[in-house]
CSV table of C-alpha atoms in Angstrom, one decimal:
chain,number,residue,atom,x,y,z
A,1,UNK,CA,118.7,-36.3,12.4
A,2,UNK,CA,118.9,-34.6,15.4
A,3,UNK,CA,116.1,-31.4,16.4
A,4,UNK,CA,117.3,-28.1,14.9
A,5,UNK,CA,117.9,-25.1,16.6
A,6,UNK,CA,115.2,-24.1,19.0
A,7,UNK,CA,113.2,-27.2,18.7
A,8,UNK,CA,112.3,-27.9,22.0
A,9,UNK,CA,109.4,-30.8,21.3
A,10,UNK,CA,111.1,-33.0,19.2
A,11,UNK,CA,108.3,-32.5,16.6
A,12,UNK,CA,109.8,-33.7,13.3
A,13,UNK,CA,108.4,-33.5,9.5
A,14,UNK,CA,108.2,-37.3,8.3
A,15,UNK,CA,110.4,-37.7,4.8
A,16,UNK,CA,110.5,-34.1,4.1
A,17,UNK,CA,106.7,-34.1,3.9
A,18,UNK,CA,105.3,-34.1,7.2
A,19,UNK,CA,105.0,-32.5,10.7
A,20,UNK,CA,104.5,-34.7,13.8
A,21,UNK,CA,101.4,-33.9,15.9
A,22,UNK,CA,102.5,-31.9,18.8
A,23,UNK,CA,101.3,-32.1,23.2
A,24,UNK,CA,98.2,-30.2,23.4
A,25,UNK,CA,96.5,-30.6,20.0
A,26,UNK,CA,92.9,-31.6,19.2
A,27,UNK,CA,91.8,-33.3,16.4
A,28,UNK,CA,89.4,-32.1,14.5
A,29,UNK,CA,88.0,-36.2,13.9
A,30,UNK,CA,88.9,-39.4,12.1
A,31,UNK,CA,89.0,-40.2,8.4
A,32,UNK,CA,89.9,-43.8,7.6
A,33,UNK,CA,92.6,-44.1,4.8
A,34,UNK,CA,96.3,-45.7,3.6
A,35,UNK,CA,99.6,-44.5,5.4
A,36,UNK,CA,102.4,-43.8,3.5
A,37,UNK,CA,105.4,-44.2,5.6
A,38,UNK,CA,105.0,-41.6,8.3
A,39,UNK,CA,106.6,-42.6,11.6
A,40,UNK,CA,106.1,-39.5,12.8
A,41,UNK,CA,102.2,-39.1,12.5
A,42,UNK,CA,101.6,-35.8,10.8
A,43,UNK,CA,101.7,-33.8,7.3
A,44,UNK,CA,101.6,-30.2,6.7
A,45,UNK,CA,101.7,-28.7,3.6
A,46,UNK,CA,101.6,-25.3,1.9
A,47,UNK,CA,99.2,-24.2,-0.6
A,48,UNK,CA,95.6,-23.6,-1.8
A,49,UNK,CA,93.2,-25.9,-3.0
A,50,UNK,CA,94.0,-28.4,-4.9
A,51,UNK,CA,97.5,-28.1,-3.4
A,52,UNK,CA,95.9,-29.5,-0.2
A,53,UNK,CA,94.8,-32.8,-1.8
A,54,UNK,CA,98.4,-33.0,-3.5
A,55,UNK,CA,100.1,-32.8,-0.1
A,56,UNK,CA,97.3,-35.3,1.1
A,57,UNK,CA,98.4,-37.9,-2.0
A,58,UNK,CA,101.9,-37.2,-0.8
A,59,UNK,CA,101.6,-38.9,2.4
A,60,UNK,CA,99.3,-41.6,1.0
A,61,UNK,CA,100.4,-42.7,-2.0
A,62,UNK,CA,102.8,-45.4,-2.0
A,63,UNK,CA,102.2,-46.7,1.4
A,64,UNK,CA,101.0,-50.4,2.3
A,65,UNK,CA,96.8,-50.3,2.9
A,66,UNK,CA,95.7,-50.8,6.3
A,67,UNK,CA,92.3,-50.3,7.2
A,68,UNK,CA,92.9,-49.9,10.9
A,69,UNK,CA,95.4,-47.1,10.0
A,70,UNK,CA,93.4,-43.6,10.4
A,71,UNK,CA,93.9,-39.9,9.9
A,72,UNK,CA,93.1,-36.5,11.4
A,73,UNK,CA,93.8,-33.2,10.2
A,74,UNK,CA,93.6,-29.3,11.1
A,75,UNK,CA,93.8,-27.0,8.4
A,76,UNK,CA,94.9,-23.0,9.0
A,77,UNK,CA,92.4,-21.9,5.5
A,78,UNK,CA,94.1,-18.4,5.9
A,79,UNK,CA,97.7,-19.5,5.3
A,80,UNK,CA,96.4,-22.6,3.4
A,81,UNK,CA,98.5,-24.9,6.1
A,82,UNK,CA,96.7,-28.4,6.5
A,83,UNK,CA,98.3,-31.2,9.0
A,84,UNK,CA,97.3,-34.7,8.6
A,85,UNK,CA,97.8,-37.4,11.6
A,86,UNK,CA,98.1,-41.0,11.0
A,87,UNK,CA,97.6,-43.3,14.2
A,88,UNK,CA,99.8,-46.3,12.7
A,89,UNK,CA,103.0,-44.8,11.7
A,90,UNK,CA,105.8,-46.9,10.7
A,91,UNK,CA,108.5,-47.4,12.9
A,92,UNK,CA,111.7,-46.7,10.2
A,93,UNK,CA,110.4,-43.7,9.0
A,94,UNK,CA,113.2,-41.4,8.0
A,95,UNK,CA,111.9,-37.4,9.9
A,96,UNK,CA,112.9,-34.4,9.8
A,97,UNK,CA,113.0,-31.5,12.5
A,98,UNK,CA,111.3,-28.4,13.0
A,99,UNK,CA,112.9,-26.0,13.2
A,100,UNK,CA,111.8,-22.1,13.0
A,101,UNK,CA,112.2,-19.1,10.6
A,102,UNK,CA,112.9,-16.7,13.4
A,103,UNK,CA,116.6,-16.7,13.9
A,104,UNK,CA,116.7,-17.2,9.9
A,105,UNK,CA,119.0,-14.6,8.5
A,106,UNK,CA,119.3,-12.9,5.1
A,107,UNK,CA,122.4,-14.8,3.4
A,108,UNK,CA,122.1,-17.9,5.2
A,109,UNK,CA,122.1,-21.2,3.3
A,110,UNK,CA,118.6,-23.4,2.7
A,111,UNK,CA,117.8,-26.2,0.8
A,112,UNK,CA,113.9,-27.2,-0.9
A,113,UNK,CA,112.9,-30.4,-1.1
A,114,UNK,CA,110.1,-31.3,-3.7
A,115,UNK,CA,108.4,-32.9,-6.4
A,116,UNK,CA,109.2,-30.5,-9.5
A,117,UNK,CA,106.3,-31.0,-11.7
A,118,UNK,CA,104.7,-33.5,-9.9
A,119,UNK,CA,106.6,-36.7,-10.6
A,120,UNK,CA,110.3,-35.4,-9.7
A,121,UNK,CA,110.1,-37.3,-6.1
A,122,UNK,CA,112.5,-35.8,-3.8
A,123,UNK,CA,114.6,-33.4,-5.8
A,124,UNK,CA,116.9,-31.1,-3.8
A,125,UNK,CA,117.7,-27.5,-4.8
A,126,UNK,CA,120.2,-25.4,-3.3
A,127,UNK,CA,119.8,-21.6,-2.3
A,128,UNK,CA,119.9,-18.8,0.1
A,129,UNK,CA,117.2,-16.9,2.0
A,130,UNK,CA,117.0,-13.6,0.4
A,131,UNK,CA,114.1,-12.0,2.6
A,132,UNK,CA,111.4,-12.4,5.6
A,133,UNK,CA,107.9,-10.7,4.2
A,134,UNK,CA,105.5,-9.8,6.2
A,135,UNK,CA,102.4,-10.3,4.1
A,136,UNK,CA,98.9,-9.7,5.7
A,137,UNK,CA,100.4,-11.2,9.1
A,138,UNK,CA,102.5,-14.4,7.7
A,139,UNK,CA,106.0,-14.8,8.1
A,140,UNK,CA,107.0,-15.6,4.3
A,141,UNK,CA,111.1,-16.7,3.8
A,142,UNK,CA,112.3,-15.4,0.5
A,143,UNK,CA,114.1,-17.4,-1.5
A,144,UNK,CA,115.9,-17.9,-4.8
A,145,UNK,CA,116.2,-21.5,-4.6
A,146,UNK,CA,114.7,-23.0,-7.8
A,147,UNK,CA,111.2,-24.0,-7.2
A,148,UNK,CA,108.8,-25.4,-9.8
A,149,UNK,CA,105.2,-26.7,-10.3
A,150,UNK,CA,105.0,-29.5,-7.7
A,151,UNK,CA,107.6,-28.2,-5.2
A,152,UNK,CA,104.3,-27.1,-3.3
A,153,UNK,CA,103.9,-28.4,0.7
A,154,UNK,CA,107.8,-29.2,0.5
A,155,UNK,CA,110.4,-28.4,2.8
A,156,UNK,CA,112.8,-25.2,3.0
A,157,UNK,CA,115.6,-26.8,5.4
A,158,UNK,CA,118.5,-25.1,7.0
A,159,UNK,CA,122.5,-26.2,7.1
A,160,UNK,CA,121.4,-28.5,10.0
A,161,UNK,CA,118.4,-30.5,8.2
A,162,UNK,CA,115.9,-28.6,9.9
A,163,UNK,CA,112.6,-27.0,8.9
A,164,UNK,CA,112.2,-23.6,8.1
A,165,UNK,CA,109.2,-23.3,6.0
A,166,UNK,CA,107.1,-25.0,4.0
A,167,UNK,CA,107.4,-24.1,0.3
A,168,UNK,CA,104.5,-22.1,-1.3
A,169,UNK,CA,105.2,-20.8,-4.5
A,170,UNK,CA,107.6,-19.6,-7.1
A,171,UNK,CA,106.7,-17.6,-10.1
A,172,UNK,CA,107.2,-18.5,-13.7
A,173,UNK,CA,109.3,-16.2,-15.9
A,174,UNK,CA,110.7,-15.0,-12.7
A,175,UNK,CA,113.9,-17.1,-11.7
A,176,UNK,CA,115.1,-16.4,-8.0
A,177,UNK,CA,111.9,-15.3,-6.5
A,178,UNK,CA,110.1,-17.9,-4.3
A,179,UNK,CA,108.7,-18.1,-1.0
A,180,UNK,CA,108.2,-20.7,1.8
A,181,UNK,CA,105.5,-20.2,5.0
A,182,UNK,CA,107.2,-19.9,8.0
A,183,UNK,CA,107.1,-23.4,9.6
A,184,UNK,CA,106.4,-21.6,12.9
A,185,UNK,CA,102.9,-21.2,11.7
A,186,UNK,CA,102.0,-24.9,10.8
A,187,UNK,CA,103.7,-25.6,14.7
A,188,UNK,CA,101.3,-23.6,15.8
A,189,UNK,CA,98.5,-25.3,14.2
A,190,UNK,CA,100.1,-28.9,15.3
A,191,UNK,CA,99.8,-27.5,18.7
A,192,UNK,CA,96.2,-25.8,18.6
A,193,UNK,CA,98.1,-22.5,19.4
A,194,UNK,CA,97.6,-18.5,18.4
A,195,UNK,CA,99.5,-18.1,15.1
A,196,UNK,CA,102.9,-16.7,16.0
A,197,UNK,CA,103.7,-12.6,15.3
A,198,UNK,CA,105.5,-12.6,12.1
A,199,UNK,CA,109.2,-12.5,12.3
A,200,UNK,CA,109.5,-10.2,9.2
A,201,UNK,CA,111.2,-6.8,10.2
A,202,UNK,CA,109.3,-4.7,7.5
A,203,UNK,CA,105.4,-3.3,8.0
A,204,UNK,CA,102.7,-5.2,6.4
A,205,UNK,CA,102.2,-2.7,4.3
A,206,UNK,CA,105.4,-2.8,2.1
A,207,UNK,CA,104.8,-6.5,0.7
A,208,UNK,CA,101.4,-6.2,-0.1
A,209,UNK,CA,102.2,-6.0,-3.3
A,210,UNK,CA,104.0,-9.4,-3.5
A,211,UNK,CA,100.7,-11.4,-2.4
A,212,UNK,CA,99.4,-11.6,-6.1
A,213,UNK,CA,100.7,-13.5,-8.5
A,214,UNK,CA,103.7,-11.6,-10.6
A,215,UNK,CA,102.9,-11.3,-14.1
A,216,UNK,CA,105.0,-14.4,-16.4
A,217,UNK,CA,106.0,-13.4,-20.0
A,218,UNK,CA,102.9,-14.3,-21.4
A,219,UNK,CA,101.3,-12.3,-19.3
A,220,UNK,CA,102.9,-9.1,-20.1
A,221,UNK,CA,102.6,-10.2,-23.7
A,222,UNK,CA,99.1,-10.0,-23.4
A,223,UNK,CA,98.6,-7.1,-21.6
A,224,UNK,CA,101.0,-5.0,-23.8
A,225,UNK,CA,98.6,-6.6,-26.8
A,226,UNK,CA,95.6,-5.2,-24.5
A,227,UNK,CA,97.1,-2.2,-24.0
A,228,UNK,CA,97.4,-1.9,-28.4
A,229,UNK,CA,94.4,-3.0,-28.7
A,230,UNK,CA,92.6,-0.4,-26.5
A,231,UNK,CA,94.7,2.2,-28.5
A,232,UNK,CA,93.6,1.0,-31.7
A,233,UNK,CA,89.9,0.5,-30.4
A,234,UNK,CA,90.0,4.5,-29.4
A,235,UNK,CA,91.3,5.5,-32.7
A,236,UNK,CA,88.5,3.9,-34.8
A,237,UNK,CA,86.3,4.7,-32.0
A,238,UNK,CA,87.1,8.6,-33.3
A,239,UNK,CA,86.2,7.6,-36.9
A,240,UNK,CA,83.1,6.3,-35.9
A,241,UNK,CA,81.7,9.3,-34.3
A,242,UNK,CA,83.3,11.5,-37.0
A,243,UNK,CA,80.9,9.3,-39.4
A,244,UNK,CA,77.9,10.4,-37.3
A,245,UNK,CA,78.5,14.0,-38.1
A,246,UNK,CA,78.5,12.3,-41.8
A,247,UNK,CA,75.6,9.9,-41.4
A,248,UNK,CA,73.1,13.0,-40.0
A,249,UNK,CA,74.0,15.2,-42.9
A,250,UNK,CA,73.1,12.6,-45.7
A,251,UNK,CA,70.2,11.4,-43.8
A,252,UNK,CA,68.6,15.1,-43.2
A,253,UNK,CA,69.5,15.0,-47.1
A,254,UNK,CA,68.8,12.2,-49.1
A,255,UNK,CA,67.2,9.3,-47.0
A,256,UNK,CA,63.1,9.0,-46.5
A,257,UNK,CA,61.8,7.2,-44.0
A,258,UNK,CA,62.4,5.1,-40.4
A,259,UNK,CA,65.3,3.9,-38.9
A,260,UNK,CA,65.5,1.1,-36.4
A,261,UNK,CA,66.4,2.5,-33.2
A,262,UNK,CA,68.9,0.7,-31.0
A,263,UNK,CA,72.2,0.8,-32.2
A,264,UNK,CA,75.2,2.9,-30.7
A,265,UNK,CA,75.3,4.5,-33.6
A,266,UNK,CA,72.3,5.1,-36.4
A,267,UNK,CA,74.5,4.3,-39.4
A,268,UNK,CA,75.0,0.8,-38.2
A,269,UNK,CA,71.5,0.1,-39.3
A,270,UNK,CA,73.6,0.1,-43.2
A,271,UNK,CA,74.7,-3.7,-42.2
A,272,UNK,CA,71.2,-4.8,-41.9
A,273,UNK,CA,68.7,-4.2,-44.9
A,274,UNK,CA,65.3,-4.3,-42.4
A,275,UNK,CA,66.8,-1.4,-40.4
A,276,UNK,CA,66.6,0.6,-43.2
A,277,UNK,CA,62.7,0.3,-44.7
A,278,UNK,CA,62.7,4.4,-46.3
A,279,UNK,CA,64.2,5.3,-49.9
A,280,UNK,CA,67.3,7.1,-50.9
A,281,UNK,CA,66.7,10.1,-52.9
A,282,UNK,CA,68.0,9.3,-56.4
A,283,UNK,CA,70.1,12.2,-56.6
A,284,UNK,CA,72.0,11.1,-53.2
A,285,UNK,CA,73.9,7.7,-55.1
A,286,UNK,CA,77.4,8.7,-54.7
A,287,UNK,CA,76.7,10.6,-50.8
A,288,UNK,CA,75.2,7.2,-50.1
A,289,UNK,CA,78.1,5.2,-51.6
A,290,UNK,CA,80.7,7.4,-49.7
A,291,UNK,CA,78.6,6.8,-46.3
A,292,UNK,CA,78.6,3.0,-47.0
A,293,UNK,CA,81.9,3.0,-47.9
A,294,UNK,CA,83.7,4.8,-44.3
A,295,UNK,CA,80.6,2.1,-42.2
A,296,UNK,CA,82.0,-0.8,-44.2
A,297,UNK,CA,85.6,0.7,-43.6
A,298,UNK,CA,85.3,0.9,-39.8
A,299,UNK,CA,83.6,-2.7,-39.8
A,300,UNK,CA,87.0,-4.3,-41.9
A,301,UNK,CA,89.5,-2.3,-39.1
A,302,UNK,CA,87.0,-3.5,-36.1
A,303,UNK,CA,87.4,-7.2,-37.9
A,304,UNK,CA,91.4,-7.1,-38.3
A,305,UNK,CA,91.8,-6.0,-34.9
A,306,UNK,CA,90.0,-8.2,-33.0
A,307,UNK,CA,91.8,-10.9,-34.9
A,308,UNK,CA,94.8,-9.6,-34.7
A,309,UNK,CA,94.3,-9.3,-30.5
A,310,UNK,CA,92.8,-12.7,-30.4
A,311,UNK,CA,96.0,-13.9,-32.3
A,312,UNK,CA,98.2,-12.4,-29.9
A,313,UNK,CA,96.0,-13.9,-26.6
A,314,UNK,CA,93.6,-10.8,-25.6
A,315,UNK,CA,91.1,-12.7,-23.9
A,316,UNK,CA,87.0,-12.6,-25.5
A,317,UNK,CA,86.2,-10.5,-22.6
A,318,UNK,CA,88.3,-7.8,-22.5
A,319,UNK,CA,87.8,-7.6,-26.3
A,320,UNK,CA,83.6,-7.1,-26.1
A,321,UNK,CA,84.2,-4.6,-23.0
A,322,UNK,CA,86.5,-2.2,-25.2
A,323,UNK,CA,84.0,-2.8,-28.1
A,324,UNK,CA,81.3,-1.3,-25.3
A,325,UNK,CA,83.8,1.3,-24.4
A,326,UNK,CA,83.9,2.7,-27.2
A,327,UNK,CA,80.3,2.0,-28.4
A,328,UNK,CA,81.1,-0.4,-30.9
A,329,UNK,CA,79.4,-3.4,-29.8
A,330,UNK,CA,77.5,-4.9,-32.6
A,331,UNK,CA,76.6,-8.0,-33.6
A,332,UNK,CA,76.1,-7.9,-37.7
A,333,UNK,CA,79.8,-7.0,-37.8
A,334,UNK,CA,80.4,-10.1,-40.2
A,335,UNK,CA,77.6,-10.0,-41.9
C-alpha cells in the first residue's frame, strides 16, 4: 500500500493493528515479550482498560517467540491510546498507512477492520462517516459502520487503505452509531508530540452528551421498571403514613405500655412480638385487628413489589434506597 493522503512519514499501522514508531519519539523503557508479525514496529489501539491488554494480545498472539525480540510502549490514559514497539519486526509484514481524520468529510466512504466478538479475526465492515465530535478535546469520527464487541483498537480506513481512526466503541441496541479516535492523536503520541486541536467543527459543549454510554434496551427496560417501581413505592408510602394517623388513635386508646423505639414508623413494632411488651385493652380486639390487618397489608404490597422489580431487573440498590425514601426500610418484612 502506498501512504494516504497527507502522510508525510511513511508511518504505517502493521496488519490493520498497528502504528509504526515515528522520528522523534522516546520510549518510555523495554518489556521483553513475543512479536506477532509487526514489520512495522508499533501498535496503537483504542479503548480503556482491559481494551489495552486486548490490543496488546493482538500484536502478540500468534507470533513465533523470540526472546531477543522486545517492546516499548507510550500510552495517552486520557484518550485510552497505547502504542507498543517491537525491535525485531518481520520483514513481510503486510502495513497499513496513516492517514488523518482532518480532511475526512461527512459522506465519505470508510471501512473497520476488527475482531467482532473477539474471535472474528479480520472482519471488514463497510460504512460512511456520519460526523466529527468534538468530545472534551478528541477528534471522534462518527460512523455507522457495524461495529461489535471486539472491533476495539481496530482500524477505520478510507477509500485509499489509509488510517483514519482507530475504532472505540459502538453501542448495543443502537445500530449506526459508532465512533473511531482520530488517528491523528495516536501520531501524536508515536511522535512524543502535543495532541493535535480537534478537527470537529462543533463546540465541545454540544457532544458532551455522547461521552457516556447510550442506554441498550435493557437498560431502558429497567429504568422504565425503576421508574414504576418508585411510583408504586410512593403510593404505599401514602398508606403507610395514613396508618400512622390510625396507629396513634388506637394506641392513645386501647394499648398499655412501651414501644420499642426505632422504627420509621411505630406500628412496625406489630411484626415483632418483643417490640410490643404492654397489653391491649380487651375491649379494643376488633380496632386491634383492623390496625394489624392495613400493617400486614402494606407489608404483602411492599413484598409483591419488590419482587415484581427484582423480576423485571431493578437492581438491590436502588430497591433499599426507595424503601429509605419513602421510610420503609425494615428488616422483619418477611417475618
Amino acid at each position: 500500500m502506498t501512504d494516504g493522503p497527507g502522510n508525510t512519514d511513511g508511518s504505517r499501522i502493521a496488519d490493520g493493528s498497528g502504528t509504526r514508531d515515528g522520528p522523534g519519539t522516546n520510549d518510555q523503557g523495554p518489556g521483553t515479550h513475543p512479536a506477532r508479525r509487526p514489520r512495522e514496529p508499533a501498535h496503537a489501539g483504542g479503548g480503556d482498560g482491559a481494551d489495552h491488554e486486548r490490543a496488546r494480545q493482538r500484536i502478540l498472539r500468534g507470533g513465533r517467540h523470540d526472546p531477543h525480540e522486545r517492546s516499548r510502549r507510550r500510552i495517552q490514559r486520557r484518550r485510552h491510546i497505547a502504542v507498543l514497539k517491537v525491535d525485531a519486526p518481520r520483514g513481510d509484514q503486510t502495513t497499513i498507512p496513516m492517514g488523518s481524520a482532518a480532511g475526512a468529510r461527512v459522506g465519505q466512504e470508510v471501512i473497520a477492520i476488527g475482531t467482532p466478538l473477539g474471535f472474528l479475526q479480520n472482519t471488514v465492515s463497510r460504512g460512511i462517516v456520519s460526523g466529527l465530535r468534538d468530545v472534551d478535546g478528541s477528534t471522534l469520527v462518527q460512523t455507522d459502520a457495524a461495529i461489535n464487541p471486539g472491533n476495539s483498537g481496530g482500524p477505520l480506513l478510507d477509500r485509499n487503505g489509509a488510517a483514519i481512526g482507530i475504532i472505540k466503541s459502538g453501542y448495543q441496541g443502537r445500530d449506526g452509531l459508532s465512533f473511531a479516535i482520530a488517528i491523528d492523536h495516536a501520531r501524536a503520541v508515536i511522535e512524543g508530540r502535543p495532541a493535535p486541536a480537534a478537527a470537529a467543527s462543533s463546540t465541545p459543549s454540544q457532544y458532551k452528551p455522547l461521552a457516556p454510554a447510550v442506554a441498550s434496551a435493557t437498560d431502558e427496560r429497567r429504568a422504565m421498571a425503576e421508574k414504576a417501581f418508585d411510583q408504586r413505592m410512593a403510593q404505599i408510602g401514602q398508606t403507610a403514613q395514613n396508618l400512622d394517623d390510625y396507629w396513634r388513635r388506637f394506641r392513645a386508646a386501647c394499648y398499655e405500655g412501651k414501644v420499642s423505639a426505632g422504627f420509621d414508623h411505630e406500628w412496625f413494632a406489630l411484626f415483632d412480638p418483643r417490640a410490643m411488651q404492654g397489653v391491649v385493652a380487651p375491649t379494643c380486639g376488633p380496632w386491634h385487628s383492623e390496625v394489624r390487618r392495613m400493617a400486614f397489608d402494606i407489608r404483602d404490597q411492599l413484598l409483591a413489589l419488590d419482587e415484581r422489580a427484582r423480576q423485571e431487573g431493578v437492581y438491590p440498590g436502588t430497591r433499599r434506597d426507595a424503601r429509605r425514601r419513602y421510610r420503609l426500610d425494615y428488616a422483619g418484612w418477611d417475618r
